JSON list of C-alpha atoms in Angstrom, two decimals:
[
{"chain": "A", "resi": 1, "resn": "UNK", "atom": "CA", "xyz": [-11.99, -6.54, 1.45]},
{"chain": "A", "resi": 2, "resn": "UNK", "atom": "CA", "xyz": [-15.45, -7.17, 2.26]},
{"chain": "A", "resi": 3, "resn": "UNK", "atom": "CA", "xyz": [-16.76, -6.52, -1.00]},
{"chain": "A", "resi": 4, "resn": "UNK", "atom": "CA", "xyz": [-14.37, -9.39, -2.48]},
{"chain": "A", "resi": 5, "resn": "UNK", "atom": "CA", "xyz": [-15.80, -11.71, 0.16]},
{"chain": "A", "resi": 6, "resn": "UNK", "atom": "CA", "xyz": [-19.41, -11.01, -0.80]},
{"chain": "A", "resi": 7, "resn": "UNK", "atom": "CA", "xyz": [-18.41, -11.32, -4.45]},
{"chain": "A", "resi": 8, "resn": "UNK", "atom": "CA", "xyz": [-17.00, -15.21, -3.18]},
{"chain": "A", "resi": 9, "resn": "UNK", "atom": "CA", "xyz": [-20.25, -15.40, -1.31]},
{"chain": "A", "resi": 10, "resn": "UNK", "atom": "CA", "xyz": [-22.54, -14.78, -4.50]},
{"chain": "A", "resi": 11, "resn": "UNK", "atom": "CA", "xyz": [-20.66, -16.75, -6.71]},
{"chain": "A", "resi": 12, "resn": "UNK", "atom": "CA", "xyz": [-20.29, -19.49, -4.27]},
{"chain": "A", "resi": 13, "resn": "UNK", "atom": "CA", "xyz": [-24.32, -19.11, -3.63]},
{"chain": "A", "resi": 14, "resn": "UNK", "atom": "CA", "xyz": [-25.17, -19.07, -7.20]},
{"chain": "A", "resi": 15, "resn": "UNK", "atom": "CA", "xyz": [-22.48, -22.65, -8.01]},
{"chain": "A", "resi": 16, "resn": "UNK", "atom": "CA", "xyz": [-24.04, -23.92, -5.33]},
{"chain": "A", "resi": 17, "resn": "UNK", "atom": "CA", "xyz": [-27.47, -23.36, -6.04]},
{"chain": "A", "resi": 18, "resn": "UNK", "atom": "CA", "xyz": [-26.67, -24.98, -9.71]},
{"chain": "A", "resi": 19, "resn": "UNK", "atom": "CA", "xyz": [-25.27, -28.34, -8.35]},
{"chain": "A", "resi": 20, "resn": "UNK", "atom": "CA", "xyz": [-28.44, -28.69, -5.88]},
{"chain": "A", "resi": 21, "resn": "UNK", "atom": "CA", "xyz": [-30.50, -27.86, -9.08]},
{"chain": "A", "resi": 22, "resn": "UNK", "atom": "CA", "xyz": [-29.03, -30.76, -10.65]},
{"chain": "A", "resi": 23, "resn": "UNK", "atom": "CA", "xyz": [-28.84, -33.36, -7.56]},
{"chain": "A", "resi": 24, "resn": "UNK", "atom": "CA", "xyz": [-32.49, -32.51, -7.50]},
{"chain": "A", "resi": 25, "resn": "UNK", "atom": "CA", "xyz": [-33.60, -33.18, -10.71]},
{"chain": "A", "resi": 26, "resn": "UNK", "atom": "CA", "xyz": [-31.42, -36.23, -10.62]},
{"chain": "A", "resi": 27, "resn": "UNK", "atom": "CA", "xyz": [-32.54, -37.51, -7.70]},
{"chain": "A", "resi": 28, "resn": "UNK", "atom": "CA", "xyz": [-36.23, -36.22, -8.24]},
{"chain": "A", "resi": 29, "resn": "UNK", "atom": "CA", "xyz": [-39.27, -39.05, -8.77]},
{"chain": "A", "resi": 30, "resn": "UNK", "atom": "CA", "xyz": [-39.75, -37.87, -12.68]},
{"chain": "A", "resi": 31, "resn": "UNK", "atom": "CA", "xyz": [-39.89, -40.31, -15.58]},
{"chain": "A", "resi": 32, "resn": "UNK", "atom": "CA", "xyz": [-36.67, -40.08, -17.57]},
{"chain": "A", "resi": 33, "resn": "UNK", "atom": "CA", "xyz": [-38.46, -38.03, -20.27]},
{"chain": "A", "resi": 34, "resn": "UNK", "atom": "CA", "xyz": [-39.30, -35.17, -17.83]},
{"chain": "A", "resi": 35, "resn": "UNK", "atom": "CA", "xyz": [-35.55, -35.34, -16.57]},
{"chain": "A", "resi": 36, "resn": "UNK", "atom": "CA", "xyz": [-34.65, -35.57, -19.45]},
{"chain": "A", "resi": 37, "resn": "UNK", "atom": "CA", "xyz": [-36.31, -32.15, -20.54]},
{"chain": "A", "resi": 38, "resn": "UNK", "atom": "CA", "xyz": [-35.61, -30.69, -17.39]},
{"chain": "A", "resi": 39, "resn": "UNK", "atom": "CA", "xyz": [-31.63, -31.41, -18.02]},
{"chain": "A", "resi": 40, "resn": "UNK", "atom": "CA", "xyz": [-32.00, -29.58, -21.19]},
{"chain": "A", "resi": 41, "resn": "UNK", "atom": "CA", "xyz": [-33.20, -26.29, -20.06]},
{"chain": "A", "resi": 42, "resn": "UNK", "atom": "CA", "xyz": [-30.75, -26.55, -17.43]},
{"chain": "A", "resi": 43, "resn": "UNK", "atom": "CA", "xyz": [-28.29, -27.43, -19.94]},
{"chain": "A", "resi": 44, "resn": "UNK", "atom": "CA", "xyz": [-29.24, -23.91, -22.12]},
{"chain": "A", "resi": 45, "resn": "UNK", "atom": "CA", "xyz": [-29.34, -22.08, -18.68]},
{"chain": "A", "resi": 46, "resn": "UNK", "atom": "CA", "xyz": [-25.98, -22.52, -17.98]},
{"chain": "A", "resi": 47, "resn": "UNK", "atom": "CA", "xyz": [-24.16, -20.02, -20.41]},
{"chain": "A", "resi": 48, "resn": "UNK", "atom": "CA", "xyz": [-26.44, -17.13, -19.28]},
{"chain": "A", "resi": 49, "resn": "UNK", "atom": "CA", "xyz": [-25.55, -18.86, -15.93]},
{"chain": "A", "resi": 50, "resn": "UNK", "atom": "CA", "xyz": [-21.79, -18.54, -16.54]},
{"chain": "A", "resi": 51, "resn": "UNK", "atom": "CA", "xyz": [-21.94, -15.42, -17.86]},
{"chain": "A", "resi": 52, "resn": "UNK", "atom": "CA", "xyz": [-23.40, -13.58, -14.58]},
{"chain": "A", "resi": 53, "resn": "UNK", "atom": "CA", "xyz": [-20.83, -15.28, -12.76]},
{"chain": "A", "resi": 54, "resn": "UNK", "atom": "CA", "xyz": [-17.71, -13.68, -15.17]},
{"chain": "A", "resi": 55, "resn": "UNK", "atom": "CA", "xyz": [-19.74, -10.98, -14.74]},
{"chain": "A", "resi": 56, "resn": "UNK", "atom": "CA", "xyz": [-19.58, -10.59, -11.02]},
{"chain": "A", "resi": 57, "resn": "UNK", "atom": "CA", "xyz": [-16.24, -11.75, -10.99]},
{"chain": "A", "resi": 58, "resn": "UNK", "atom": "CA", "xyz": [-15.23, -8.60, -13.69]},
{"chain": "A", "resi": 59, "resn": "UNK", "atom": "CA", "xyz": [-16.50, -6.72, -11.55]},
{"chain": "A", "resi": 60, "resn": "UNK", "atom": "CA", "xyz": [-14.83, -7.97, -8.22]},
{"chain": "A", "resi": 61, "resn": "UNK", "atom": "CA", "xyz": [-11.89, -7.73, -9.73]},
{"chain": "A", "resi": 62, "resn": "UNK", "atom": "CA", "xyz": [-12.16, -4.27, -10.89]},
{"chain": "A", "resi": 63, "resn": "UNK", "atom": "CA", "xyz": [-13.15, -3.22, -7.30]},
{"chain": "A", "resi": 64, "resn": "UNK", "atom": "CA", "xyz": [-9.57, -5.33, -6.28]},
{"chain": "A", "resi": 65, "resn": "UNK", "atom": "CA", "xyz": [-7.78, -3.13, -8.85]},
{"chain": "A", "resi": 66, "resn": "UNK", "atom": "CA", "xyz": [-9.11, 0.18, -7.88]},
{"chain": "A", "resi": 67, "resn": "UNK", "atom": "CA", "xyz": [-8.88, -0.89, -4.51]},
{"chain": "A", "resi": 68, "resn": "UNK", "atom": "CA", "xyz": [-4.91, -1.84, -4.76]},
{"chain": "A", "resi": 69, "resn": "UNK", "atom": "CA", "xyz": [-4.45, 1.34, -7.02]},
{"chain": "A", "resi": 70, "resn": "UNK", "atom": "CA", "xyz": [-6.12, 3.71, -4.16]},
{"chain": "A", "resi": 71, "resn": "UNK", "atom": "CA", "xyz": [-3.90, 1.72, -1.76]},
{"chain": "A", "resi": 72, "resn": "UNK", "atom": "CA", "xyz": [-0.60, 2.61, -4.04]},
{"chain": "A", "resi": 73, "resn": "UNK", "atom": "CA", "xyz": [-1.16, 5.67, -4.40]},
{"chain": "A", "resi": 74, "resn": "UNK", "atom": "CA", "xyz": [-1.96, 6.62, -0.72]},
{"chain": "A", "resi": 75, "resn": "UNK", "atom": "CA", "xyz": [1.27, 4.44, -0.29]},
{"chain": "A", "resi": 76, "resn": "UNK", "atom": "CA", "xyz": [3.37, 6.93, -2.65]},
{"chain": "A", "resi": 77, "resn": "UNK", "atom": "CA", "xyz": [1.83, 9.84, -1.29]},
{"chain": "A", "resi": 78, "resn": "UNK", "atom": "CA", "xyz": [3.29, 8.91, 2.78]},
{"chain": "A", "resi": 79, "resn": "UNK", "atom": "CA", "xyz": [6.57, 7.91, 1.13]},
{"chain": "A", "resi": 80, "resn": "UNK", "atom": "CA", "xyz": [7.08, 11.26, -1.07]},
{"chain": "A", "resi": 81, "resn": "UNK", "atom": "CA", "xyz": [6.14, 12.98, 2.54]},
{"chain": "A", "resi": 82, "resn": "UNK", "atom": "CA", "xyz": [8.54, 11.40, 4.76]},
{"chain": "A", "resi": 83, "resn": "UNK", "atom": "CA", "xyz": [11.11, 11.72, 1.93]},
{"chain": "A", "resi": 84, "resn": "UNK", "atom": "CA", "xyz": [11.01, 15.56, 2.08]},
{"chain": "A", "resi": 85, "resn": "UNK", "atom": "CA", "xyz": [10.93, 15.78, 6.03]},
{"chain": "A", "resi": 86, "resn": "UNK", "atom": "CA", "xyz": [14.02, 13.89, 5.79]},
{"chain": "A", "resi": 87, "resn": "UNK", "atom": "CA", "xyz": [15.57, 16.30, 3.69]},
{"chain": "A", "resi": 88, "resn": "UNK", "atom": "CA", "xyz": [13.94, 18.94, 5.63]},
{"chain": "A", "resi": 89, "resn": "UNK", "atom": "CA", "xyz": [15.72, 17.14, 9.07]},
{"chain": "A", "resi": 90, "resn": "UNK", "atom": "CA", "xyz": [18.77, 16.56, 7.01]},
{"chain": "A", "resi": 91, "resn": "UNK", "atom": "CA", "xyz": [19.13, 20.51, 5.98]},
{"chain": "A", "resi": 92, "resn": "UNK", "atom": "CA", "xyz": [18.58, 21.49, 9.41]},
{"chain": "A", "resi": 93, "resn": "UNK", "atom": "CA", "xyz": [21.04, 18.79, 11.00]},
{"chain": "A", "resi": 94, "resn": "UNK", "atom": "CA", "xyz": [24.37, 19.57, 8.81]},
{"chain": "A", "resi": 95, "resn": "UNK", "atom": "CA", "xyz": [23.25, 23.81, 9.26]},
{"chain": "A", "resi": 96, "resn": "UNK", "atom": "CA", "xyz": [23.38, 23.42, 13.43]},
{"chain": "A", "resi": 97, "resn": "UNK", "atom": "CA", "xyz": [26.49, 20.96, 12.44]},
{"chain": "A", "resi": 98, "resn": "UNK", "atom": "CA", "xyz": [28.09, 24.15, 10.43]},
{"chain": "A", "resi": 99, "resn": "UNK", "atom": "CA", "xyz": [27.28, 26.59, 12.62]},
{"chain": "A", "resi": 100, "resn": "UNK", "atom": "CA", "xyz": [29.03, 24.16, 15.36]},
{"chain": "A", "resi": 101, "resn": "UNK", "atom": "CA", "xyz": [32.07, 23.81, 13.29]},
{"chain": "A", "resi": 102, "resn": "UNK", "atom": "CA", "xyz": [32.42, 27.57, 13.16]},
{"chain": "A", "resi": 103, "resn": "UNK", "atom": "CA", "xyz": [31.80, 27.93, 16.50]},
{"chain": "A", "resi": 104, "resn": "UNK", "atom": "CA", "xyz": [34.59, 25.42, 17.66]},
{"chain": "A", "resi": 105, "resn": "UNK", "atom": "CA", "xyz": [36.67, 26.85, 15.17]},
{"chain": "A", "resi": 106, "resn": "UNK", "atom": "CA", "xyz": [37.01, 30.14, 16.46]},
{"chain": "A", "resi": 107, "resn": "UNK", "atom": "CA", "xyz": [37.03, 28.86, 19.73]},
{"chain": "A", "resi": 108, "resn": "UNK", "atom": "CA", "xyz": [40.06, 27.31, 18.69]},
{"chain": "A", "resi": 109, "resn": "UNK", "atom": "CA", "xyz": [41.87, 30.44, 17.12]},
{"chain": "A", "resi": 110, "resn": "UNK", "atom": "CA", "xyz": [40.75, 32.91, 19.89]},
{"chain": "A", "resi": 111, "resn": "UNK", "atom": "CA", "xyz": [42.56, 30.04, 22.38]},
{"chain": "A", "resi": 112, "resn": "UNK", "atom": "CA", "xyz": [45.44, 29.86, 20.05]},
{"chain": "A", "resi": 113, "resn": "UNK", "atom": "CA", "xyz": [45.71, 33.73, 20.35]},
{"chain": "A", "resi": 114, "resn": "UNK", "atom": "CA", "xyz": [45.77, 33.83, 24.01]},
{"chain": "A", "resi": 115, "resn": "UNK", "atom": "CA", "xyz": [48.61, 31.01, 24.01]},
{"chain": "A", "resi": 116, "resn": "UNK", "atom": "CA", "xyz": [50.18, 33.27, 21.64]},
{"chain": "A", "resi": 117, "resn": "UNK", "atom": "CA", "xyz": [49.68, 36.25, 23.41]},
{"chain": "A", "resi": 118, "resn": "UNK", "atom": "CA", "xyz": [50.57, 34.49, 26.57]},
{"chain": "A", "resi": 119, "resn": "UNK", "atom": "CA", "xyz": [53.36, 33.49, 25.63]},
{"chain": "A", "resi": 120, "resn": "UNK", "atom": "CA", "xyz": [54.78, 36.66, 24.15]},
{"chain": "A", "resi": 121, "resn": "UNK", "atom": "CA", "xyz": [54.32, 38.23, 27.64]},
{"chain": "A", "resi": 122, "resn": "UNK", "atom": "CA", "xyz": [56.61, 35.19, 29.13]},
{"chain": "A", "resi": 123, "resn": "UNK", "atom": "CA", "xyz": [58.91, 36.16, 26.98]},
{"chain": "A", "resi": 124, "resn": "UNK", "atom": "CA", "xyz": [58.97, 39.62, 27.57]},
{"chain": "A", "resi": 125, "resn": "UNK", "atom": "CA", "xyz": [59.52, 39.27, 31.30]},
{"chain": "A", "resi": 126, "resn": "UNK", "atom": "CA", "xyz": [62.16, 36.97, 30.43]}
]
């Protein structure tokens, strides 16, 4: 983040620096001649000028890009992680459920046996 804002900073710096370039030659106590000649180099210095600043803007924005891509793939990374601790927790959860089920079940049949049995005896005191 802070290299973006120092790329804004430079580029800011540099736009300024051009428009107080200007004011001053405009505003400077030169025959019109001299401003005149002065305008044009400052007229030819302006591509190069432009071209530093897509320059430091290209290269801003492939700092941005790595930046975000870094950021993505960190992102992916955490989410493929928790995925497989959920499916870890999941495995585990429904394997205690199971052996619950089992549990309960025979619970179940050994007190269904005893009824049984219990009731067998009632009958054969009857």
């Amino acid at each position: 983040m802070s290299n973006n804002r120092s790329g804004v900073f430079i580029g800011g710096l540099m736009l300024g620096a051009t428009i107080g370039a200007l004011t001053g030659l405009l505003v400077a106590p030169r025959t019109g001649r001299e401003t005149r000649k002065l305008l044009k180099k400052s007229a030819d210095a302006l591509p190069e000028l432009a071209e530093d600043l897509s320059t430091s803007v290209q290269i801003q924005a492939d700092r941005l890009s790595a930046n975000a891509l870094r950021n993505w793939d960190e992102t992916l990374d955490r989410l493929r992680e928790a995925i497989a601790a959920g499916i870890v927790a999941t495995q585990r959860e429904s394997q205690v459920l199971r052996r619950q089920n089992v549990v309960e079940t025979r619970s179940a049949d050994s007190q269904t046996e005893e009824d049984s049995d219990s009731l067998a005896q009632h009958l054969e005191r009857s």
